[in-house]
Coordinates of C-alpha atoms in Angstrom, one line a residue:
M104 CA 55.1 -68.4 66.0
P105 CA 58.7 -68.1 64.4
F106 CA 60.2 -70.7 62.0
G107 CA 62.9 -72.7 63.1
P108 CA 65.8 -73.7 60.9
S109 CA 63.9 -76.7 59.3
H110 CA 61.6 -75.2 57.1
K111 CA 64.3 -72.8 55.9
I112 CA 66.3 -76.6 55.2
I113 CA 62.8 -77.7 53.5
L114 CA 62.0 -74.6 51.6
S115 CA 66.0 -74.9 49.9
I116 CA 65.3 -78.1 49.2
A117 CA 62.0 -77.6 47.4
K118 CA 62.6 -74.4 45.3
G119 CA 66.0 -76.6 44.1
A120 CA 63.2 -79.5 43.1
L121 CA 61.2 -77.2 41.8
H122 CA 63.7 -75.3 39.4
S123 CA 65.7 -78.4 38.4
F124 CA 62.1 -80.0 37.2
F125 CA 60.5 -76.8 36.0
H126 CA 61.2 -74.6 32.5
E127 CA 60.0 -71.7 34.0
I128 CA 57.7 -70.5 37.1
R129 CA 55.6 -67.1 36.4
V130 CA 54.6 -66.0 39.3
I131 CA 51.6 -62.9 38.3
N132 CA 50.0 -60.3 40.2
E133 CA 52.8 -60.2 43.1
D134 CA 51.2 -56.8 44.2
N135 CA 48.1 -58.2 45.7
V136 CA 50.1 -60.0 48.0
P137 CA 50.5 -56.9 51.2
K138 CA 54.1 -57.2 52.4
D139 CA 53.0 -57.5 56.0
G140 CA 50.0 -57.9 58.3
P141 CA 48.0 -60.5 58.9
V142 CA 47.2 -63.4 55.6
L143 CA 45.3 -65.7 54.8
V144 CA 45.9 -67.0 50.9
L145 CA 43.8 -70.2 49.2
C146 CA 45.8 -72.3 46.5
T147 CA 43.7 -74.5 44.2
H148 CA 45.7 -77.8 44.7
H149 CA 45.7 -80.6 42.0
N150 CA 49.3 -81.4 42.1
M151 CA 49.6 -82.7 45.3
I152 CA 53.1 -81.5 47.8
I153 CA 54.2 -79.7 44.6
D154 CA 51.3 -77.5 45.2
P155 CA 52.8 -76.3 48.7
A156 CA 56.0 -76.6 48.0
M157 CA 55.7 -74.4 45.2
L158 CA 53.3 -71.9 46.9
S159 CA 55.8 -71.5 49.3
S160 CA 58.7 -71.0 47.1
T161 CA 57.1 -68.2 45.5
F162 CA 55.2 -66.4 48.2
P163 CA 56.2 -62.8 47.2
H164 CA 58.1 -60.4 50.0
G165 CA 59.8 -62.9 51.5
R166 CA 56.7 -63.9 53.6
L167 CA 57.5 -67.7 55.6
I168 CA 53.9 -69.6 55.3
H169 CA 52.0 -72.1 57.9
Y170 CA 50.0 -75.2 56.9
W171 CA 47.3 -76.9 58.5
A172 CA 48.7 -80.2 60.1
K173 CA 46.4 -82.9 61.6
A174 CA 46.1 -82.4 65.3
T175 CA 46.8 -85.6 66.5
L176 CA 50.2 -85.5 64.1
F177 CA 51.4 -83.4 67.4
A178 CA 51.2 -86.7 70.1
N179 CA 54.7 -87.3 69.5
P180 CA 57.2 -85.5 70.8
I181 CA 60.2 -85.4 68.7
A182 CA 56.8 -85.1 65.6
K183 CA 55.8 -82.3 67.7
A184 CA 59.2 -80.7 67.9
I185 CA 59.9 -80.9 64.0
L186 CA 56.9 -80.2 63.2
V187 CA 56.5 -76.5 64.8
D188 CA 59.7 -76.1 64.3
A189 CA 59.1 -75.7 60.4
G190 CA 55.8 -73.7 60.9
N191 CA 53.3 -76.1 60.8
I192 CA 50.1 -75.0 63.0
P193 CA 47.6 -77.8 65.1
V194 CA 44.1 -77.8 63.8
N195 CA 42.1 -81.0 65.4
R196 CA 38.6 -80.5 62.8
R197 CA 37.1 -83.1 65.7
S198 CA 36.5 -79.7 67.6
K199 CA 33.7 -78.7 67.8
D200 CA 34.1 -75.2 69.1
N201 CA 35.6 -73.4 66.4
Q202 CA 37.6 -70.6 68.1
S203 CA 39.4 -73.6 69.7
M204 CA 39.8 -75.6 66.9
F205 CA 41.4 -72.5 64.7
K206 CA 43.4 -71.3 67.8
G207 CA 47.0 -72.1 66.6
T208 CA 45.3 -70.0 63.1
F209 CA 45.2 -67.2 65.7
D210 CA 48.4 -67.2 67.1
A211 CA 49.8 -67.3 63.9
L212 CA 47.8 -64.4 62.2
G213 CA 47.9 -62.4 65.0
A214 CA 51.4 -62.0 65.3
D215 CA 50.8 -61.1 61.4
E216 CA 52.1 -64.0 59.5
V217 CA 51.1 -66.0 56.6
V218 CA 48.7 -68.7 57.1
A219 CA 47.5 -71.0 53.7
L220 CA 45.0 -73.5 53.2
F221 CA 43.7 -75.1 50.2
P222 CA 39.7 -74.8 50.4
E223 CA 39.0 -77.6 47.4
G224 CA 39.9 -79.8 50.5
T225 CA 42.2 -82.6 48.7
S226 CA 44.3 -82.8 45.8
Y227 CA 42.3 -83.9 42.9
T228 CA 42.8 -84.3 38.7
E229 CA 39.6 -82.7 37.1
P230 CA 38.8 -80.2 34.1
R231 CA 37.3 -77.8 36.6
I232 CA 37.5 -77.1 39.9
M233 CA 34.9 -79.3 41.6
Q234 CA 34.8 -78.2 45.5
V235 CA 35.1 -76.1 47.5
K236 CA 35.1 -76.7 51.0
D237 CA 33.8 -74.1 53.9
G238 CA 36.6 -74.8 56.1
A239 CA 38.1 -71.5 54.7
S240 CA 35.3 -69.6 55.3
W241 CA 35.3 -70.5 58.3
A242 CA 38.5 -69.6 59.5
A243 CA 38.7 -66.1 58.2
L244 CA 35.4 -65.2 60.1
E245 CA 36.3 -66.6 62.8
Y246 CA 39.3 -64.9 63.2
T247 CA 36.9 -61.4 62.4
K248 CA 34.9 -62.3 66.0
W249 CA 38.1 -63.5 67.2
A250 CA 40.7 -60.5 66.8
T251 CA 37.3 -58.1 68.4
S252 CA 37.8 -60.4 71.5
E253 CA 39.8 -59.8 74.0
E254 CA 42.4 -61.5 73.6
G255 CA 42.3 -60.5 70.0
K256 CA 42.6 -56.9 71.5
K257 CA 45.8 -57.5 73.9
K258 CA 47.9 -59.0 70.7
N259 CA 46.4 -55.8 68.7
A260 CA 45.5 -58.1 66.0
Q261 CA 44.8 -56.6 62.6
P262 CA 42.5 -57.0 59.8
L263 CA 42.5 -59.9 57.6
S264 CA 43.5 -59.7 53.8
L265 CA 42.2 -63.0 52.3
I266 CA 44.4 -63.8 49.3
P267 CA 43.5 -66.5 46.5
A268 CA 46.1 -67.8 44.2
G269 CA 45.7 -69.9 41.3
L270 CA 47.9 -72.2 40.8
V271 CA 48.2 -73.3 37.0
Y272 CA 50.0 -75.9 35.4
T273 CA 51.2 -76.0 31.2
N274 CA 51.4 -80.2 31.8
K275 CA 51.5 -80.9 35.6
S276 CA 53.1 -84.0 35.0
K277 CA 55.4 -83.1 32.7
Y278 CA 59.5 -82.6 32.8
R279 CA 60.4 -79.2 32.1
S280 CA 57.1 -78.1 31.7
S281 CA 55.4 -74.7 33.5
A282 CA 53.8 -73.4 36.2
I283 CA 51.8 -70.1 36.7
M284 CA 51.2 -68.7 40.6
E285 CA 48.5 -65.5 39.8
F286 CA 47.4 -63.7 42.9
G287 CA 43.4 -62.5 43.1
K288 CA 42.2 -59.4 44.6
A289 CA 41.8 -59.4 48.2
I290 CA 37.7 -60.7 48.9
P291 CA 36.7 -58.1 51.2
L292 CA 35.4 -59.5 54.5
A293 CA 34.0 -56.5 56.6
E294 CA 30.4 -56.8 55.5
L295 CA 29.7 -60.6 55.6
A296 CA 32.3 -60.8 59.1
A297 CA 29.3 -58.1 60.4
E298 CA 26.5 -60.8 59.2
F299 CA 28.6 -63.5 61.2
N300 CA 29.1 -61.7 64.4
N301 CA 25.7 -60.6 64.6
G302 CA 25.0 -63.4 66.9
D303 CA 22.7 -65.1 65.2
T304 CA 23.8 -68.9 64.3
E305 CA 21.6 -69.0 61.2
A306 CA 23.0 -65.6 59.4
A307 CA 26.3 -66.9 60.4
K308 CA 26.3 -70.1 58.3
H309 CA 24.9 -68.0 55.6
A310 CA 27.3 -65.5 55.3
V311 CA 30.1 -68.8 55.4
K312 CA 28.4 -70.0 52.9
K313 CA 28.4 -66.7 50.6
L314 CA 32.3 -66.0 50.9
T315 CA 32.5 -69.8 50.4
R316 CA 30.7 -69.1 47.1
K317 CA 32.8 -65.9 46.2
I318 CA 36.2 -67.8 47.0
E319 CA 34.8 -70.3 44.5
A320 CA 34.3 -67.6 42.2
T321 CA 37.6 -66.3 42.2
M322 CA 39.3 -69.1 42.3
V323 CA 37.9 -70.4 39.3
G324 CA 38.7 -67.2 37.6
L325 CA 42.1 -68.1 38.3
T326 CA 42.0 -71.3 37.3
I327 CA 41.5 -73.1 33.7
N328 CA 37.9 -74.7 33.3
A329 CA 36.1 -77.2 31.4
N330 CA 32.4 -78.9 31.5
D331 CA 34.5 -82.3 30.8
W332 CA 37.6 -83.7 29.3
E333 CA 36.8 -84.0 26.1
T334 CA 35.9 -80.5 26.3
L335 CA 39.0 -79.8 27.9
Y336 CA 42.0 -81.9 26.1
A337 CA 40.2 -80.1 22.6
G338 CA 40.4 -77.3 23.7
R339 CA 44.1 -78.1 24.9
M340 CA 44.7 -79.3 21.2
A341 CA 43.5 -76.5 19.7
R342 CA 46.0 -74.3 21.9
Q343 CA 48.7 -76.4 21.0
L344 CA 48.1 -76.2 16.9
L345 CA 47.6 -72.7 17.3
W346 CA 50.8 -72.2 19.6
E347 CA 53.0 -75.2 17.8
D348 CA 56.3 -74.0 19.6
E349 CA 53.1 -73.5 22.7
R350 CA 56.8 -71.4 24.7
T351 CA 56.1 -68.8 22.4
L352 CA 52.9 -68.1 24.2
N353 CA 53.3 -65.3 27.0
L354 CA 52.3 -67.3 30.1
D355 CA 50.8 -64.3 31.5
E356 CA 48.3 -65.1 28.7
F357 CA 48.4 -68.9 29.1
V358 CA 45.3 -69.2 31.5
S359 CA 43.4 -66.1 29.6
V360 CA 43.6 -68.5 26.0
S361 CA 43.3 -71.6 27.4
Q362 CA 40.1 -70.2 28.2
I363 CA 39.0 -68.7 25.9
L364 CA 39.0 -71.8 23.2
I365 CA 37.8 -73.6 25.9
D366 CA 34.9 -71.4 26.0
L367 CA 34.6 -71.7 22.0
L368 CA 34.3 -75.4 22.0
T369 CA 32.0 -75.5 24.9
Y370 CA 28.5 -73.4 23.4
P371 CA 26.8 -75.2 20.3
S372 CA 27.3 -73.1 17.7
N373 CA 25.5 -73.0 14.6
L374 CA 28.3 -72.1 12.7
K375 CA 28.7 -74.4 9.6
S376 CA 32.4 -75.3 10.0
Y377 CA 31.9 -75.9 13.7
A378 CA 30.7 -79.5 12.9
G379 CA 33.3 -81.9 13.8
L380 CA 35.5 -79.8 15.0
K381 CA 35.5 -81.0 18.6
D382 CA 36.3 -84.6 17.0
A383 CA 39.1 -84.0 15.2
L384 CA 40.7 -82.0 17.5
L385 CA 40.1 -85.5 19.8
K386 CA 41.0 -87.9 17.3
Y387 CA 44.1 -85.7 16.8
S388 CA 45.2 -85.5 20.3
S389 CA 44.6 -89.4 21.5
L390 CA 46.3 -90.4 18.3
L391 CA 49.4 -88.5 19.3
K392 CA 49.2 -89.8 22.8
A393 CA 49.3 -93.2 21.5
S394 CA 52.1 -92.8 19.1
K395 CA 53.7 -91.2 21.5
L396 CA 54.5 -88.2 19.6
T397 CA 53.9 -84.2 20.8
N398 CA 52.3 -81.9 18.1
D399 CA 55.3 -79.8 18.9
A400 CA 58.2 -82.2 18.5
I401 CA 56.4 -82.8 14.7
Y402 CA 55.8 -79.3 13.7
T403 CA 58.9 -78.8 12.5
L404 CA 58.7 -82.0 10.2
P405 CA 58.2 -81.2 5.8
L406 CA 54.4 -81.5 6.1
P407 CA 52.6 -81.0 2.9
R408 CA 52.2 -77.7 1.1
T409 CA 49.6 -78.1 -0.6
L410 CA 46.0 -79.1 1.2
D411 CA 43.2 -79.6 -1.9
P412 CA 40.2 -80.9 -0.1
N413 CA 39.1 -82.3 -3.0
R414 CA 42.1 -85.0 -3.0
P415 CA 43.4 -87.0 -1.2
T416 CA 45.0 -85.8 1.8
P417 CA 49.2 -85.8 1.4
L418 CA 51.8 -87.1 3.6
P419 CA 55.3 -86.3 3.9
S420 CA 57.2 -87.8 1.0
R421 CA 59.8 -90.6 1.4
L422 CA 62.9 -88.3 0.3
S423 CA 62.2 -85.1 1.5
T424 CA 61.6 -87.2 5.9
L425 CA 64.7 -88.9 5.3
G426 CA 66.6 -85.3 4.8
F427 CA 64.7 -83.8 7.4
L428 CA 66.1 -86.6 9.6
L429 CA 69.2 -86.7 8.6
L430 CA 69.1 -82.9 9.7
S431 CA 67.8 -83.6 12.7
T432 CA 69.8 -85.9 13.4
L433 CA 72.9 -83.8 13.2
G434 CA 71.8 -80.9 15.2
C435 CA 71.1 -83.6 18.0
I436 CA 74.5 -84.9 17.7
G437 CA 76.8 -82.4 16.8
P438 CA 76.4 -80.4 20.7
L439 CA 76.1 -84.1 22.3
P440 CA 80.2 -83.8 23.2
F441 CA 79.2 -80.7 25.6
F442 CA 76.2 -82.8 27.2
T443 CA 78.4 -86.2 27.3
L444 CA 79.5 -85.9 31.2
P445 CA 75.8 -84.4 32.7
L446 CA 73.8 -87.0 30.2
L447 CA 75.6 -90.1 32.0
I448 CA 75.4 -88.0 35.3
N449 CA 71.0 -88.0 35.3
A450 CA 70.6 -90.9 33.4
P451 CA 70.2 -92.8 36.8
V452 CA 68.0 -90.0 37.7
Y453 CA 66.3 -90.2 35.0
M454 CA 65.4 -93.7 35.1
M455 CA 64.0 -93.3 39.1
S456 CA 61.8 -90.7 37.9
R457 CA 60.1 -92.4 35.4
Y458 CA 60.1 -95.8 37.6
G459 CA 58.1 -93.4 40.4
A460 CA 56.2 -91.6 37.7
N461 CA 54.9 -95.4 36.6
L462 CA 54.0 -96.2 39.8
A463 CA 51.1 -93.5 39.5
W464 CA 50.5 -94.5 36.3
D465 CA 46.8 -94.1 36.7
E466 CA 46.6 -90.4 38.9
E467 CA 48.1 -87.5 37.2
E468 CA 48.4 -85.3 40.6
S469 CA 50.6 -88.4 41.9
Q470 CA 53.0 -88.3 38.6
A471 CA 55.1 -84.8 39.3
Q472 CA 55.0 -85.6 42.9
M473 CA 56.6 -88.8 42.5
K474 CA 59.0 -87.4 39.7
V475 CA 60.3 -85.3 41.9
V476 CA 60.5 -87.0 45.1
F477 CA 62.7 -90.5 43.0
G478 CA 64.8 -87.8 41.1
L479 CA 65.7 -85.7 44.4
L480 CA 66.7 -88.5 46.3
L481 CA 68.4 -89.9 43.1
T482 CA 70.4 -87.0 42.6
T483 CA 71.3 -86.9 46.2
V484 CA 73.0 -89.4 46.0
V485 CA 74.6 -88.8 42.3
Y486 CA 75.8 -85.5 43.2
G487 CA 77.2 -87.2 46.1
L488 CA 78.9 -89.4 44.8
V489 CA 80.6 -86.8 42.2
F490 CA 81.7 -85.1 45.0
C491 CA 83.7 -87.7 46.5
A492 CA 85.0 -89.3 44.1
V493 CA 86.8 -85.5 42.8
W494 CA 87.4 -85.2 47.0
A495 CA 89.3 -88.1 46.4
F496 CA 91.2 -87.0 44.0
F497 CA 92.4 -84.1 46.0
W498 CA 93.8 -86.5 49.0
M499 CA 90.5 -85.6 51.1
S500 CA 91.6 -82.2 51.4
P501 CA 90.2 -79.1 52.8
I502 CA 90.7 -77.4 49.8
G503 CA 90.1 -80.3 47.9
A504 CA 86.1 -80.3 49.4
V505 CA 85.7 -76.2 48.5
L506 CA 86.7 -77.6 44.8
A507 CA 84.9 -79.9 45.0
G508 CA 82.0 -78.2 45.4
S509 CA 82.0 -76.0 43.5
A510 CA 83.0 -78.6 40.8
V511 CA 79.6 -80.1 41.6
W512 CA 77.6 -77.1 41.8
L513 CA 79.0 -75.7 38.2
L514 CA 78.3 -79.2 37.2
F515 CA 74.4 -79.1 37.7
N516 CA 74.0 -75.3 36.8
Y517 CA 75.7 -75.9 33.4
Y518 CA 72.9 -79.3 33.1
L519 CA 69.7 -76.8 34.2
R520 CA 70.9 -74.8 31.1
T521 CA 71.7 -77.0 28.5
I522 CA 68.9 -79.5 29.4
D523 CA 66.2 -77.6 27.6
E524 CA 68.5 -77.1 24.3
F525 CA 69.0 -80.4 24.2
Y526 CA 65.5 -82.0 25.2
T527 CA 64.0 -80.0 22.9
R528 CA 66.5 -81.5 20.0
T529 CA 66.1 -85.4 20.7
K530 CA 62.4 -85.2 21.5
R531 CA 62.2 -83.3 18.0
L532 CA 65.3 -86.7 16.5
F533 CA 63.0 -89.3 17.9
A534 CA 59.6 -87.7 16.1
A535 CA 61.7 -88.0 12.8
W536 CA 63.1 -91.2 13.4
R537 CA 59.3 -92.3 13.3
V538 CA 57.5 -90.5 10.8
L539 CA 60.7 -91.7 8.9
V540 CA 59.6 -95.5 9.5
G541 CA 56.1 -94.9 9.2
V542 CA 55.6 -92.8 5.9
W543 CA 59.2 -95.8 4.5
G544 CA 57.2 -98.7 5.8
P545 CA 54.7 -100.8 4.1
R546 CA 50.8 -99.8 5.0
R547 CA 50.1 -103.1 6.0
W548 CA 51.8 -101.7 9.0
D549 CA 48.9 -99.2 9.5
L550 CA 46.6 -100.2 12.1
S551 CA 43.7 -101.1 10.4
P552 CA 40.5 -99.0 11.0
A553 CA 38.4 -101.1 13.5
D554 CA 41.8 -101.7 15.3
L555 CA 42.6 -97.5 15.4
K556 CA 39.6 -97.0 16.6
Q557 CA 40.3 -97.1 20.2
Y558 CA 43.3 -95.1 19.8
T559 CA 41.0 -92.1 18.5
V560 CA 39.1 -91.3 21.6
P561 CA 40.8 -89.9 24.9
E562 CA 40.9 -92.2 28.3
I563 CA 39.0 -90.2 30.9
P564 CA 40.8 -90.5 34.1
K565 CA 39.2 -92.0 36.6
A566 CA 36.7 -90.6 38.9
N567 CA 38.3 -88.6 42.6
P568 CA 36.2 -90.7 45.8
W569 CA 37.7 -88.1 47.9
I570 CA 35.7 -85.1 46.1
D571 CA 32.0 -84.4 45.8
R572 CA 30.1 -84.6 42.6
P573 CA 28.7 -81.2 42.5
I574 CA 24.6 -81.4 42.6
T575 CA 24.3 -78.1 40.7
P576 CA 23.8 -79.0 36.4
T577 CA 26.2 -78.2 34.3
P578 CA 25.7 -75.8 32.0
P579 CA 24.8 -75.7 28.4
S580 CA 27.8 -77.4 26.6
A581 CA 28.5 -78.8 22.8
P582 CA 26.9 -82.7 22.3
T583 CA 29.8 -84.9 21.3
S584 CA 30.0 -88.0 19.6
P585 CA 29.0 -91.2 21.9
A586 CA 32.3 -92.3 20.9
S587 CA 34.0 -89.3 21.8
A588 CA 36.0 -90.7 25.7
V589 CA 36.7 -93.6 27.1
D590 CA 36.8 -94.3 30.7
S591 CA 40.5 -94.9 32.2
P592 CA 40.9 -98.8 32.7
K593 CA 42.1 -100.1 35.1
T594 CA 45.7 -101.2 34.1
P595 CA 46.8 -98.8 31.3
L596 CA 45.9 -99.1 27.4
P597 CA 49.0 -101.3 25.5
K598 CA 50.3 -99.0 23.0
P599 CA 50.9 -100.0 19.3
A600 CA 54.2 -99.6 17.4
S601 CA 54.5 -95.9 16.7
R602 CA 55.0 -97.0 12.7
S603 CA 51.8 -98.1 12.9
L604 CA 49.5 -94.7 13.7
V605 CA 52.0 -92.4 12.5
R606 CA 50.3 -92.1 8.9
H607 CA 47.4 -91.5 10.8
V608 CA 48.9 -89.0 12.9
L609 CA 49.2 -86.6 10.0
R610 CA 46.8 -87.6 8.5
A611 CA 44.5 -86.1 11.5
R612 CA 47.1 -83.5 12.1
I613 CA 46.0 -82.3 9.3
E614 CA 42.4 -82.4 9.3
A615 CA 42.7 -81.2 13.0
S616 CA 43.9 -77.8 11.7
R617 CA 42.1 -77.4 9.0
A618 CA 38.5 -77.9 10.9
L619 CA 40.4 -74.9 13.2
E620 CA 41.5 -72.6 11.2
A621 CA 38.1 -72.5 9.4
F622 CA 35.9 -72.3 12.2
L623 CA 37.8 -69.6 13.8
Q624 CA 37.7 -67.3 10.5
E625 CA 34.0 -68.3 9.8
L626 CA 34.0 -67.4 13.1
E627 CA 35.4 -63.9 12.7
V628 CA 33.0 -63.1 9.9
A629 CA 29.9 -64.1 11.1
S630 CA 29.6 -63.7 14.9
P631 CA 33.1 -61.8 16.2
R632 CA 31.6 -61.6 19.5
V633 CA 31.2 -65.1 21.4
R634 CA 30.2 -66.3 24.7
V635 CA 32.9 -66.9 27.4
S636 CA 33.2 -67.3 30.5
A637 CA 31.7 -64.4 33.3
H638 CA 35.2 -63.3 34.1
L639 CA 36.5 -62.5 31.0
G640 CA 33.7 -61.4 29.1
R641 CA 31.8 -58.2 28.8
P642 CA 28.7 -58.0 29.9
E643 CA 25.4 -57.8 27.6
G644 CA 22.5 -56.1 28.8
V645 CA 21.5 -57.7 32.3
L646 CA 23.3 -61.2 33.2
E647 CA 21.5 -64.0 35.5
E648 CA 23.2 -65.1 38.3
G649 CA 24.6 -68.8 36.6
Y650 CA 27.4 -71.7 37.4
V651 CA 30.2 -71.1 39.8
S652 CA 32.2 -73.9 39.4
G653 CA 33.3 -74.5 34.9
V654 CA 32.0 -71.9 32.8
S655 CA 30.1 -68.7 32.8
S656 CA 26.9 -67.8 33.2
E657 CA 23.4 -69.3 31.4
T658 CA 23.0 -66.6 29.6
G659 CA 26.7 -65.7 28.6
D660 CA 29.3 -63.0 29.3
Y661 CA 30.5 -61.7 25.4
L662 CA 34.2 -61.3 24.3
D663 CA 35.4 -59.8 21.1
V664 CA 37.4 -63.0 18.9
G665 CA 39.5 -61.0 17.8
A666 CA 40.9 -59.4 21.0
A667 CA 41.2 -62.3 22.7
V668 CA 42.8 -64.6 20.4
G669 CA 45.1 -61.8 19.7
N670 CA 45.3 -61.6 16.5
K671 CA 46.4 -65.4 16.0
G672 CA 45.4 -67.6 13.3
A673 CA 44.8 -71.0 13.2
S674 CA 46.8 -72.5 9.8
T675 CA 47.5 -75.6 8.6
P676 CA 50.8 -77.5 8.7
D677 CA 53.4 -75.1 6.5
T678 CA 50.5 -73.2 4.9
P679 CA 50.0 -69.8 5.9
G680 CA 47.3 -68.9 8.0
T681 CA 44.9 -66.1 7.8
P682 CA 45.3 -64.0 11.2
V683 CA 42.0 -63.0 13.0
P684 CA 42.1 -59.1 13.0
E685 CA 41.6 -57.7 15.6
K686 CA 38.4 -56.0 16.8
R687 CA 37.7 -53.9 20.1
A688 CA 34.0 -53.5 21.5

């Protein structure tokens, strides 16, 4: 099933769009993907069309990927020609004959090509993998039956490689965030294929269910999973406090570090410092979101150097904040002349991307898609106009077209090379201004405790109606306070003026940092071996079969906390932290 020119055009556009939206795209364990032979790749799906674009753009060895599409879309001859040319495979899901339903898939795999499936069935935003459907298992095992048929033997069908892929985003809806594509080891099929093909219908169904559980367990091991939103948000906030500049955290370790921190907050602990830790992290996280500040933007501000628990929590002085503001302003304005032209050209793109994201404000998995699509459309228009303007300057001559194209290419690449530094400087400048206004402003500007309460608990995204909630009970988790979260409202929660939250944000940051530091220090002294997800830990004795979605088994696996945190100590702002010493079991 050859790929036509439309597939290459779409792939080139996708690569360009992703490269301009994300700061870095890291591919891990690409050697797990074979260079040839039939491959069925099973990828997580939490970011709409960004996921297939990312998978196709990062797939190893330059191999092209087929995707499933509803058979009804192929009814129109023109649509069929475009879909087939782009490499899509028709699938009639209403067919009761699996061999017939997967015929296009078998043809592609029989030609030693790659087919990608999303076993979760739909894109969604949840704190963990919520569902893995049986369709991928049926397709894989039915292929093993087809490969031994007369048609399969005639086409010399090769053994299938079933490759899981975990796609994780550091912040999937945020511009210039990063993405991690990790390929797992091939899932063995021989034993399950023998059970599936023995002629017993019930045995075949049992083999499918077993393979689905294996796929789910593997996908969980490649991603970040928490029992609930509160634990996910608290773990994310702990990571941001430990790595205040998140780009200093190696993306190869991003998933495992994030999962370990979530696991530390998942299981109840008898440590004295554990009490109130999750609430402190959640409070700081929620206030950051309400104030439009970020931890990485304010960690460079002149925060207090002494944190005496017997004294009121000090905040930055007015003069020190003013001095830092002036330095930040100069630092941001200094390189501005070198970025003015790209900024003016891309301003319509920024505005249209933000408008697109606002259309899906309550669906995080759609926001990046809207930003990329709207931004891509405006980028095409804006840079097309720039090309025409430069070309017109050269009297629409052939050499002028070459010069105009070169100028547009250089301008766009210059923009990509400079946007990260300018974006970071701008964030810190706005953070400094907001802190200055909040610190210098009268205390009557501060929200009262009653008004503040709604902004100190995280908003929980609305439940996705298209996914099946697991009927398996959730693994034991640490209790949270009754007011630890609120359901996502039908309309956005009104945001107060940043100046009314600044003192609360800075105080919450200090409290969260202090609580995290005390917990990690006490944990290292009292219990250096902690319970973590099954795929991360060392087995301690005989393990019971535990939960697949979310976190580890009931008895738990164990990991050395020093090795897990990687010699990274939590520290209060501007106060040297005590590193967690590394110990190896």
